[in-house]
JSON list of C-alpha atoms in Angstrom, two decimals:
[
{"chain": "A", "resi": 1, "resn": "MET", "atom": "CA", "xyz": [-9.27, -34.58, -70.52]},
{"chain": "A", "resi": 2, "resn": "THR", "atom": "CA", "xyz": [-9.76, -36.00, -67.44]},
{"chain": "A", "resi": 3, "resn": "ALA", "atom": "CA", "xyz": [-12.02, -34.36, -64.70]},
{"chain": "A", "resi": 4, "resn": "ALA", "atom": "CA", "xyz": [-10.35, -33.55, -61.10]},
{"chain": "A", "resi": 5, "resn": "LEU", "atom": "CA", "xyz": [-11.16, -36.13, -58.29]},
{"chain": "A", "resi": 6, "resn": "PRO", "atom": "CA", "xyz": [-11.94, -34.31, -54.74]},
{"chain": "A", "resi": 7, "resn": "PRO", "atom": "CA", "xyz": [-9.15, -34.73, -52.47]},
{"chain": "A", "resi": 8, "resn": "THR", "atom": "CA", "xyz": [-9.10, -37.56, -49.98]},
{"chain": "A", "resi": 9, "resn": "GLN", "atom": "CA", "xyz": [-9.61, -36.29, -46.30]},
{"chain": "A", "resi": 10, "resn": "THR", "atom": "CA", "xyz": [-7.70, -37.75, -43.80]},
{"chain": "A", "resi": 11, "resn": "GLY", "atom": "CA", "xyz": [-6.80, -37.59, -40.09]},
{"chain": "A", "resi": 12, "resn": "THR", "atom": "CA", "xyz": [-8.75, -38.64, -37.02]},
{"chain": "A", "resi": 13, "resn": "PRO", "atom": "CA", "xyz": [-12.21, -36.86, -36.39]},
{"chain": "A", "resi": 14, "resn": "THR", "atom": "CA", "xyz": [-12.95, -35.12, -33.60]},
{"chain": "A", "resi": 15, "resn": "ALA", "atom": "CA", "xyz": [-15.25, -36.37, -30.84]},
{"chain": "A", "resi": 16, "resn": "PRO", "atom": "CA", "xyz": [-18.39, -34.42, -30.86]},
{"chain": "A", "resi": 17, "resn": "ASP", "atom": "CA", "xyz": [-19.49, -33.24, -27.21]},
{"chain": "A", "resi": 18, "resn": "THR", "atom": "CA", "xyz": [-21.85, -35.74, -26.08]},
{"chain": "A", "resi": 19, "resn": "ALA", "atom": "CA", "xyz": [-23.28, -33.64, -23.27]},
{"chain": "A", "resi": 20, "resn": "PRO", "atom": "CA", "xyz": [-26.91, -32.49, -24.05]},
{"chain": "A", "resi": 21, "resn": "VAL", "atom": "CA", "xyz": [-27.17, -28.74, -25.36]},
{"chain": "A", "resi": 22, "resn": "PRO", "atom": "CA", "xyz": [-29.47, -27.88, -22.11]},
{"chain": "A", "resi": 23, "resn": "ALA", "atom": "CA", "xyz": [-27.06, -29.46, -19.49]},
{"chain": "A", "resi": 24, "resn": "ARG", "atom": "CA", "xyz": [-24.24, -27.47, -20.75]},
{"chain": "A", "resi": 25, "resn": "ARG", "atom": "CA", "xyz": [-26.68, -24.20, -20.58]},
{"chain": "A", "resi": 26, "resn": "ARG", "atom": "CA", "xyz": [-27.46, -25.27, -16.95]},
{"chain": "A", "resi": 27, "resn": "ARG", "atom": "CA", "xyz": [-24.03, -25.61, -16.08]},
{"chain": "A", "resi": 28, "resn": "ARG", "atom": "CA", "xyz": [-22.92, -22.43, -17.36]},
{"chain": "A", "resi": 29, "resn": "ARG", "atom": "CA", "xyz": [-25.87, -20.60, -15.82]},
{"chain": "A", "resi": 30, "resn": "VAL", "atom": "CA", "xyz": [-25.00, -22.10, -12.54]},
{"chain": "A", "resi": 31, "resn": "LEU", "atom": "CA", "xyz": [-21.27, -20.98, -12.78]},
{"chain": "A", "resi": 32, "resn": "LEU", "atom": "CA", "xyz": [-22.17, -17.60, -13.80]},
{"chain": "A", "resi": 33, "resn": "GLY", "atom": "CA", "xyz": [-24.77, -17.29, -10.68]},
{"chain": "A", "resi": 34, "resn": "ALA", "atom": "CA", "xyz": [-21.79, -18.28, -8.36]},
{"chain": "A", "resi": 35, "resn": "GLY", "atom": "CA", "xyz": [-19.68, -15.69, -9.56]},
{"chain": "A", "resi": 36, "resn": "ALA", "atom": "CA", "xyz": [-22.34, -12.99, -9.33]},
{"chain": "A", "resi": 37, "resn": "ALA", "atom": "CA", "xyz": [-23.27, -14.17, -5.73]},
{"chain": "A", "resi": 38, "resn": "LEU", "atom": "CA", "xyz": [-19.47, -13.87, -4.86]},
{"chain": "A", "resi": 39, "resn": "VAL", "atom": "CA", "xyz": [-18.99, -10.54, -6.40]},
{"chain": "A", "resi": 40, "resn": "ALA", "atom": "CA", "xyz": [-22.28, -9.16, -4.54]},
{"chain": "A", "resi": 41, "resn": "LEU", "atom": "CA", "xyz": [-21.29, -10.86, -1.21]},
{"chain": "A", "resi": 42, "resn": "LEU", "atom": "CA", "xyz": [-17.59, -9.06, -1.48]},
{"chain": "A", "resi": 43, "resn": "GLY", "atom": "CA", "xyz": [-19.18, -5.78, -2.63]},
{"chain": "A", "resi": 44, "resn": "GLY", "atom": "CA", "xyz": [-21.79, -6.14, 0.16]},
{"chain": "A", "resi": 45, "resn": "TYR", "atom": "CA", "xyz": [-19.28, -6.64, 2.78]},
{"chain": "A", "resi": 46, "resn": "THR", "atom": "CA", "xyz": [-17.39, -3.49, 1.46]},
{"chain": "A", "resi": 47, "resn": "VAL", "atom": "CA", "xyz": [-19.90, -1.39, 1.87]},
{"chain": "A", "resi": 48, "resn": "TRP", "atom": "CA", "xyz": [-20.53, -2.39, 5.41]},
{"chain": "A", "resi": 49, "resn": "SER", "atom": "CA", "xyz": [-17.10, -2.20, 6.85]},
{"chain": "A", "resi": 50, "resn": "ASN", "atom": "CA", "xyz": [-17.30, 1.12, 5.31]},
{"chain": "A", "resi": 51, "resn": "THR", "atom": "CA", "xyz": [-20.32, 1.84, 7.12]},
{"chain": "A", "resi": 52, "resn": "GLN", "atom": "CA", "xyz": [-20.01, 0.36, 10.55]},
{"chain": "A", "resi": 53, "resn": "PRO", "atom": "CA", "xyz": [-16.78, 2.13, 12.02]},
{"chain": "A", "resi": 54, "resn": "ILE", "atom": "CA", "xyz": [-14.94, 0.77, 15.08]},
{"chain": "A", "resi": 55, "resn": "ARG", "atom": "CA", "xyz": [-14.18, 3.55, 17.40]},
{"chain": "A", "resi": 56, "resn": "LEU", "atom": "CA", "xyz": [-11.97, 4.26, 20.13]},
{"chain": "A", "resi": 57, "resn": "THR", "atom": "CA", "xyz": [-12.29, 6.91, 22.55]},
{"chain": "A", "resi": 58, "resn": "ALA", "atom": "CA", "xyz": [-10.34, 8.25, 25.56]},
{"chain": "A", "resi": 59, "resn": "SER", "atom": "CA", "xyz": [-10.79, 11.53, 27.61]},
{"chain": "A", "resi": 60, "resn": "ILE", "atom": "CA", "xyz": [-9.02, 13.36, 30.42]},
{"chain": "A", "resi": 61, "resn": "GLU", "atom": "CA", "xyz": [-9.84, 16.38, 32.64]},
{"chain": "A", "resi": 62, "resn": "ILE", "atom": "CA", "xyz": [-6.75, 18.62, 32.42]},
{"chain": "A", "resi": 63, "resn": "GLU", "atom": "CA", "xyz": [-5.95, 21.48, 34.93]},
{"chain": "A", "resi": 64, "resn": "ALA", "atom": "CA", "xyz": [-4.68, 24.25, 32.51]},
{"chain": "A", "resi": 65, "resn": "SER", "atom": "CA", "xyz": [-6.49, 26.25, 29.47]},
{"chain": "A", "resi": 66, "resn": "SER", "atom": "CA", "xyz": [-7.46, 25.33, 26.18]},
{"chain": "A", "resi": 67, "resn": "ASP", "atom": "CA", "xyz": [-4.68, 27.33, 25.10]},
{"chain": "A", "resi": 68, "resn": "GLU", "atom": "CA", "xyz": [-2.08, 25.95, 26.72]},
{"chain": "A", "resi": 69, "resn": "VAL", "atom": "CA", "xyz": [-3.26, 22.23, 25.90]},
{"chain": "A", "resi": 70, "resn": "TRP", "atom": "CA", "xyz": [-3.35, 23.32, 22.43]},
{"chain": "A", "resi": 71, "resn": "GLN", "atom": "CA", "xyz": [0.67, 24.35, 22.54]},
{"chain": "A", "resi": 72, "resn": "VAL", "atom": "CA", "xyz": [1.50, 21.10, 23.96]},
{"chain": "A", "resi": 73, "resn": "LEU", "atom": "CA", "xyz": [-0.76, 19.13, 21.38]},
{"chain": "A", "resi": 74, "resn": "THR", "atom": "CA", "xyz": [0.89, 21.06, 18.16]},
{"chain": "A", "resi": 75, "resn": "ASP", "atom": "CA", "xyz": [4.32, 21.33, 19.15]},
{"chain": "A", "resi": 76, "resn": "LEU", "atom": "CA", "xyz": [5.15, 18.22, 17.24]},
{"chain": "A", "resi": 77, "resn": "SER", "atom": "CA", "xyz": [8.82, 18.34, 17.50]},
{"chain": "A", "resi": 78, "resn": "ALA", "atom": "CA", "xyz": [8.75, 18.16, 21.20]},
{"chain": "A", "resi": 79, "resn": "TYR", "atom": "CA", "xyz": [6.89, 14.77, 21.04]},
{"chain": "A", "resi": 80, "resn": "PRO", "atom": "CA", "xyz": [10.04, 12.54, 21.08]},
{"chain": "A", "resi": 81, "resn": "ARG", "atom": "CA", "xyz": [10.50, 14.11, 24.38]},
{"chain": "A", "resi": 82, "resn": "TRP", "atom": "CA", "xyz": [7.31, 12.90, 26.10]},
{"chain": "A", "resi": 83, "resn": "ASN", "atom": "CA", "xyz": [4.85, 11.36, 23.98]},
{"chain": "A", "resi": 84, "resn": "PRO", "atom": "CA", "xyz": [4.60, 7.38, 24.61]},
{"chain": "A", "resi": 85, "resn": "PHE", "atom": "CA", "xyz": [2.25, 6.97, 21.83]},
{"chain": "A", "resi": 86, "resn": "MET", "atom": "CA", "xyz": [3.07, 9.24, 18.76]},
{"chain": "A", "resi": 87, "resn": "THR", "atom": "CA", "xyz": [6.94, 9.19, 19.29]},
{"chain": "A", "resi": 88, "resn": "SER", "atom": "CA", "xyz": [7.49, 11.11, 16.31]},
{"chain": "A", "resi": 89, "resn": "SER", "atom": "CA", "xyz": [5.27, 13.70, 14.19]},
{"chain": "A", "resi": 90, "resn": "GLU", "atom": "CA", "xyz": [6.36, 16.21, 11.54]},
{"chain": "A", "resi": 91, "resn": "VAL", "atom": "CA", "xyz": [4.88, 18.30, 8.78]},
{"chain": "A", "resi": 92, "resn": "THR", "atom": "CA", "xyz": [5.77, 16.81, 5.26]},
{"chain": "A", "resi": 93, "resn": "SER", "atom": "CA", "xyz": [4.11, 19.08, 2.99]},
{"chain": "A", "resi": 94, "resn": "GLN", "atom": "CA", "xyz": [5.13, 22.03, 1.25]},
{"chain": "A", "resi": 95, "resn": "GLY", "atom": "CA", "xyz": [5.43, 24.92, 3.66]},
{"chain": "A", "resi": 96, "resn": "GLY", "atom": "CA", "xyz": [6.00, 22.83, 6.79]},
{"chain": "A", "resi": 97, "resn": "ARG", "atom": "CA", "xyz": [2.75, 24.45, 8.70]},
{"chain": "A", "resi": 98, "resn": "LEU", "atom": "CA", "xyz": [0.14, 22.69, 10.69]},
{"chain": "A", "resi": 99, "resn": "GLU", "atom": "CA", "xyz": [-2.64, 23.81, 8.36]},
{"chain": "A", "resi": 100, "resn": "GLU", "atom": "CA", "xyz": [-5.56, 22.02, 6.73]},
{"chain": "A", "resi": 101, "resn": "GLY", "atom": "CA", "xyz": [-4.78, 19.99, 3.54]},
{"chain": "A", "resi": 102, "resn": "ALA", "atom": "CA", "xyz": [-0.99, 19.61, 4.86]},
{"chain": "A", "resi": 103, "resn": "THR", "atom": "CA", "xyz": [0.50, 16.28, 5.19]},
{"chain": "A", "resi": 104, "resn": "LEU", "atom": "CA", "xyz": [1.68, 14.58, 8.33]},
{"chain": "A", "resi": 105, "resn": "ARG", "atom": "CA", "xyz": [4.67, 11.79, 8.96]},
{"chain": "A", "resi": 106, "resn": "ASN", "atom": "CA", "xyz": [3.38, 9.91, 12.21]},
{"chain": "A", "resi": 107, "resn": "VAL", "atom": "CA", "xyz": [5.45, 7.10, 13.93]},
{"chain": "A", "resi": 108, "resn": "MET", "atom": "CA", "xyz": [2.58, 5.19, 16.30]},
{"chain": "A", "resi": 109, "resn": "HIS", "atom": "CA", "xyz": [3.98, 3.31, 19.07]},
{"chain": "A", "resi": 110, "resn": "ASP", "atom": "CA", "xyz": [2.37, 0.42, 20.92]},
{"chain": "A", "resi": 111, "resn": "ARG", "atom": "CA", "xyz": [3.45, -3.00, 22.56]},
{"chain": "A", "resi": 112, "resn": "THR", "atom": "CA", "xyz": [3.66, -4.77, 19.37]},
{"chain": "A", "resi": 113, "resn": "GLY", "atom": "CA", "xyz": [6.10, -2.05, 18.03]},
{"chain": "A", "resi": 114, "resn": "ASP", "atom": "CA", "xyz": [6.02, 1.06, 15.56]},
{"chain": "A", "resi": 115, "resn": "SER", "atom": "CA", "xyz": [3.96, 1.81, 12.59]},
{"chain": "A", "resi": 116, "resn": "VAL", "atom": "CA", "xyz": [4.34, 4.72, 10.26]},
{"chain": "A", "resi": 117, "resn": "PHE", "atom": "CA", "xyz": [1.12, 6.73, 8.47]},
{"chain": "A", "resi": 118, "resn": "ASN", "atom": "CA", "xyz": [1.12, 9.67, 6.35]},
{"chain": "A", "resi": 119, "resn": "PRO", "atom": "CA", "xyz": [-2.51, 11.46, 7.29]},
{"chain": "A", "resi": 120, "resn": "GLU", "atom": "CA", "xyz": [-3.95, 14.26, 5.91]},
{"chain": "A", "resi": 121, "resn": "LEU", "atom": "CA", "xyz": [-5.09, 17.43, 7.94]},
{"chain": "A", "resi": 122, "resn": "LEU", "atom": "CA", "xyz": [-8.48, 17.92, 7.90]},
{"chain": "A", "resi": 123, "resn": "THR", "atom": "CA", "xyz": [-9.47, 20.66, 10.71]},
{"chain": "A", "resi": 124, "resn": "VAL", "atom": "CA", "xyz": [-6.71, 22.51, 12.54]},
{"chain": "A", "resi": 125, "resn": "GLU", "atom": "CA", "xyz": [-8.96, 24.72, 14.99]},
{"chain": "A", "resi": 126, "resn": "PRO", "atom": "CA", "xyz": [-6.90, 26.56, 17.39]},
{"chain": "A", "resi": 127, "resn": "GLY", "atom": "CA", "xyz": [-8.01, 25.77, 21.23]},
{"chain": "A", "resi": 128, "resn": "ARG", "atom": "CA", "xyz": [-10.86, 23.39, 19.85]},
{"chain": "A", "resi": 129, "resn": "GLU", "atom": "CA", "xyz": [-9.94, 20.81, 17.58]},
{"chain": "A", "resi": 130, "resn": "LEU", "atom": "CA", "xyz": [-7.34, 18.92, 15.46]},
{"chain": "A", "resi": 131, "resn": "ARG", "atom": "CA", "xyz": [-8.17, 16.11, 13.23]},
{"chain": "A", "resi": 132, "resn": "TRP", "atom": "CA", "xyz": [-6.70, 14.00, 10.24]},
{"chain": "A", "resi": 133, "resn": "LEU", "atom": "CA", "xyz": [-7.25, 11.36, 8.33]},
{"chain": "A", "resi": 134, "resn": "GLY", "atom": "CA", "xyz": [-4.96, 8.36, 7.63]},
{"chain": "A", "resi": 135, "resn": "ARG", "atom": "CA", "xyz": [-5.24, 6.03, 4.68]},
{"chain": "A", "resi": 136, "resn": "MET", "atom": "CA", "xyz": [-3.96, 2.18, 4.28]},
{"chain": "A", "resi": 137, "resn": "GLY", "atom": "CA", "xyz": [-3.92, 1.22, 0.42]},
{"chain": "A", "resi": 138, "resn": "PRO", "atom": "CA", "xyz": [-6.44, 3.10, -1.81]},
{"chain": "A", "resi": 139, "resn": "GLY", "atom": "CA", "xyz": [-9.16, 3.90, 0.51]},
{"chain": "A", "resi": 140, "resn": "TRP", "atom": "CA", "xyz": [-11.17, 1.08, 1.27]},
{"chain": "A", "resi": 141, "resn": "ILE", "atom": "CA", "xyz": [-8.88, -1.43, 2.75]},
{"chain": "A", "resi": 142, "resn": "ALA", "atom": "CA", "xyz": [-8.26, 0.60, 6.44]},
{"chain": "A", "resi": 143, "resn": "ASP", "atom": "CA", "xyz": [-8.77, 4.56, 6.73]},
{"chain": "A", "resi": 144, "resn": "GLY", "atom": "CA", "xyz": [-8.76, 5.95, 10.72]},
{"chain": "A", "resi": 145, "resn": "GLU", "atom": "CA", "xyz": [-10.23, 9.55, 11.45]},
{"chain": "A", "resi": 146, "resn": "HIS", "atom": "CA", "xyz": [-8.06, 10.49, 14.42]},
{"chain": "A", "resi": 147, "resn": "ARG", "atom": "CA", "xyz": [-9.41, 13.65, 16.63]},
{"chain": "A", "resi": 148, "resn": "PHE", "atom": "CA", "xyz": [-8.36, 15.63, 19.27]},
{"chain": "A", "resi": 149, "resn": "VAL", "atom": "CA", "xyz": [-11.10, 17.87, 20.73]},
{"chain": "A", "resi": 150, "resn": "ILE", "atom": "CA", "xyz": [-10.54, 20.23, 23.58]},
{"chain": "A", "resi": 151, "resn": "GLU", "atom": "CA", "xyz": [-13.68, 21.50, 25.68]},
{"chain": "A", "resi": 152, "resn": "GLU", "atom": "CA", "xyz": [-13.56, 23.92, 28.31]},
{"chain": "A", "resi": 153, "resn": "ILE", "atom": "CA", "xyz": [-15.51, 22.84, 31.58]},
{"chain": "A", "resi": 154, "resn": "GLY", "atom": "CA", "xyz": [-14.87, 26.08, 33.96]},
{"chain": "A", "resi": 155, "resn": "ASP", "atom": "CA", "xyz": [-12.45, 26.62, 36.65]},
{"chain": "A", "resi": 156, "resn": "GLY", "atom": "CA", "xyz": [-9.56, 26.94, 34.65]},
{"chain": "A", "resi": 157, "resn": "ARG", "atom": "CA", "xyz": [-9.93, 23.13, 33.40]},
{"chain": "A", "resi": 158, "resn": "VAL", "atom": "CA", "xyz": [-10.60, 21.45, 29.90]},
{"chain": "A", "resi": 159, "resn": "ARG", "atom": "CA", "xyz": [-11.61, 18.34, 28.96]},
{"chain": "A", "resi": 160, "resn": "LEU", "atom": "CA", "xyz": [-9.13, 16.21, 26.18]},
{"chain": "A", "resi": 161, "resn": "THR", "atom": "CA", "xyz": [-11.01, 13.66, 23.88]},
{"chain": "A", "resi": 162, "resn": "GLN", "atom": "CA", "xyz": [-8.70, 11.85, 21.68]},
{"chain": "A", "resi": 163, "resn": "SER", "atom": "CA", "xyz": [-10.81, 9.50, 19.78]},
{"chain": "A", "resi": 164, "resn": "GLU", "atom": "CA", "xyz": [-10.17, 7.46, 16.36]},
{"chain": "A", "resi": 165, "resn": "SER", "atom": "CA", "xyz": [-12.73, 5.89, 13.68]},
{"chain": "A", "resi": 166, "resn": "PHE", "atom": "CA", "xyz": [-11.65, 3.01, 11.52]},
{"chain": "A", "resi": 167, "resn": "THR", "atom": "CA", "xyz": [-13.29, 1.78, 8.84]},
{"chain": "A", "resi": 168, "resn": "GLY", "atom": "CA", "xyz": [-12.38, -0.82, 5.51]},
{"chain": "A", "resi": 169, "resn": "VAL", "atom": "CA", "xyz": [-12.83, -4.21, 4.79]},
{"chain": "A", "resi": 170, "resn": "ALA", "atom": "CA", "xyz": [-9.47, -5.18, 7.00]},
{"chain": "A", "resi": 171, "resn": "VAL", "atom": "CA", "xyz": [-10.85, -3.25, 9.94]},
{"chain": "A", "resi": 172, "resn": "PRO", "atom": "CA", "xyz": [-12.51, -5.86, 11.56]},
{"chain": "A", "resi": 173, "resn": "PHE", "atom": "CA", "xyz": [-9.91, -8.59, 11.87]},
{"chain": "A", "resi": 174, "resn": "PHE", "atom": "CA", "xyz": [-8.21, -5.88, 13.61]},
{"chain": "A", "resi": 175, "resn": "ARG", "atom": "CA", "xyz": [-11.14, -5.22, 16.36]},
{"chain": "A", "resi": 176, "resn": "GLY", "atom": "CA", "xyz": [-9.24, -7.07, 19.21]},
{"chain": "A", "resi": 177, "resn": "LYS", "atom": "CA", "xyz": [-5.64, -5.44, 18.49]},
{"chain": "A", "resi": 178, "resn": "LEU", "atom": "CA", "xyz": [-7.19, -1.84, 18.44]},
{"chain": "A", "resi": 179, "resn": "ARG", "atom": "CA", "xyz": [-9.11, -2.21, 21.47]},
{"chain": "A", "resi": 180, "resn": "ALA", "atom": "CA", "xyz": [-6.29, -4.41, 23.06]},
{"chain": "A", "resi": 181, "resn": "ASP", "atom": "CA", "xyz": [-2.80, -2.38, 21.94]},
{"chain": "A", "resi": 182, "resn": "THR", "atom": "CA", "xyz": [-4.04, 0.94, 20.48]},
{"chain": "A", "resi": 183, "resn": "LEU", "atom": "CA", "xyz": [-6.72, 2.33, 23.00]},
{"chain": "A", "resi": 184, "resn": "PRO", "atom": "CA", "xyz": [-4.03, 2.09, 25.90]},
{"chain": "A", "resi": 185, "resn": "GLN", "atom": "CA", "xyz": [-2.14, 4.20, 23.85]},
{"chain": "A", "resi": 186, "resn": "PHE", "atom": "CA", "xyz": [-4.57, 6.97, 23.76]},
{"chain": "A", "resi": 187, "resn": "ARG", "atom": "CA", "xyz": [-5.19, 7.00, 27.68]},
{"chain": "A", "resi": 188, "resn": "ALA", "atom": "CA", "xyz": [-1.02, 7.00, 28.04]},
{"chain": "A", "resi": 189, "resn": "MET", "atom": "CA", "xyz": [-0.85, 10.08, 25.51]},
{"chain": "A", "resi": 190, "resn": "ASN", "atom": "CA", "xyz": [-3.71, 11.59, 27.31]},
{"chain": "A", "resi": 191, "resn": "GLU", "atom": "CA", "xyz": [-2.06, 11.76, 30.82]},
{"chain": "A", "resi": 192, "resn": "ALA", "atom": "CA", "xyz": [1.34, 12.40, 29.61]},
{"chain": "A", "resi": 193, "resn": "LEU", "atom": "CA", "xyz": [0.04, 15.49, 27.91]},
{"chain": "A", "resi": 194, "resn": "ALA", "atom": "CA", "xyz": [-2.08, 16.31, 30.73]},
{"chain": "A", "resi": 195, "resn": "ARG", "atom": "CA", "xyz": [1.01, 16.26, 33.08]},
{"chain": "A", "resi": 196, "resn": "ARG", "atom": "CA", "xyz": [2.93, 18.57, 30.33]},
{"chain": "A", "resi": 197, "resn": "ALA", "atom": "CA", "xyz": [0.28, 21.36, 30.29]},
{"chain": "A", "resi": 198, "resn": "GLU", "atom": "CA", "xyz": [-0.16, 21.10, 33.95]},
{"chain": "A", "resi": 199, "resn": "ALA", "atom": "CA", "xyz": [3.50, 21.73, 34.58]},
{"chain": "A", "resi": 200, "resn": "GLY", "atom": "CA", "xyz": [3.15, 24.61, 32.23]},
{"chain": "A", "resi": 201, "resn": "THR", "atom": "CA", "xyz": [5.76, 23.02, 29.31]},
{"chain": "A", "resi": 202, "resn": "GLY", "atom": "CA", "xyz": [4.52, 24.78, 26.49]},
{"chain": "A", "resi": 203, "resn": "ALA", "atom": "CA", "xyz": [5.94, 24.92, 22.88]},
{"chain": "A", "resi": 204, "resn": "GLY", "atom": "CA", "xyz": [9.57, 25.21, 23.17]},
{"chain": "A", "resi": 205, "resn": "GLY", "atom": "CA", "xyz": [9.68, 23.47, 26.46]},
{"chain": "A", "resi": 206, "resn": "VAL", "atom": "CA", "xyz": [11.69, 20.62, 27.57]}
]
């Protein structure tokens, strides 16, 4: 009986990697290091942009009581009739009440057009403060915390301060637009609200 011969190997042999092992390792370390540096850079920028807010503030003195200013500010259904900045605002959450935790639908207008936001109410303190938080995306892209603060300054006068703090990775790119387009609308709304409150046009007025 004849012993079986081993099979003949055919095909083209694979060319070996001619790069020295230390060189391949160095190349891998460089790529990993560059990737880690990029991740660290993006992470650092995200943290910085969320801890360095851009703030807009506009104040006005009004010859009216804090209750009268509050009535005009919180009569959302009347906004389309007088408000040049927030041309529409409504409570969209269940119950429809202006209370902490409720959700709004605000249409904001400036010279570039209209934008729609759905902020959550954080503070509803009659005669003193109304505050909400609006988010764009998951919460680190662009957030805006909007506040109205009413302060009595005597002699039947109050000071209304409208402000907003913007944070997020996209915010620094819009710094110029916010100051050029949004801040003038804060002032326009303050002035329109003052005229309405001083005229005694409260909730339910025209």
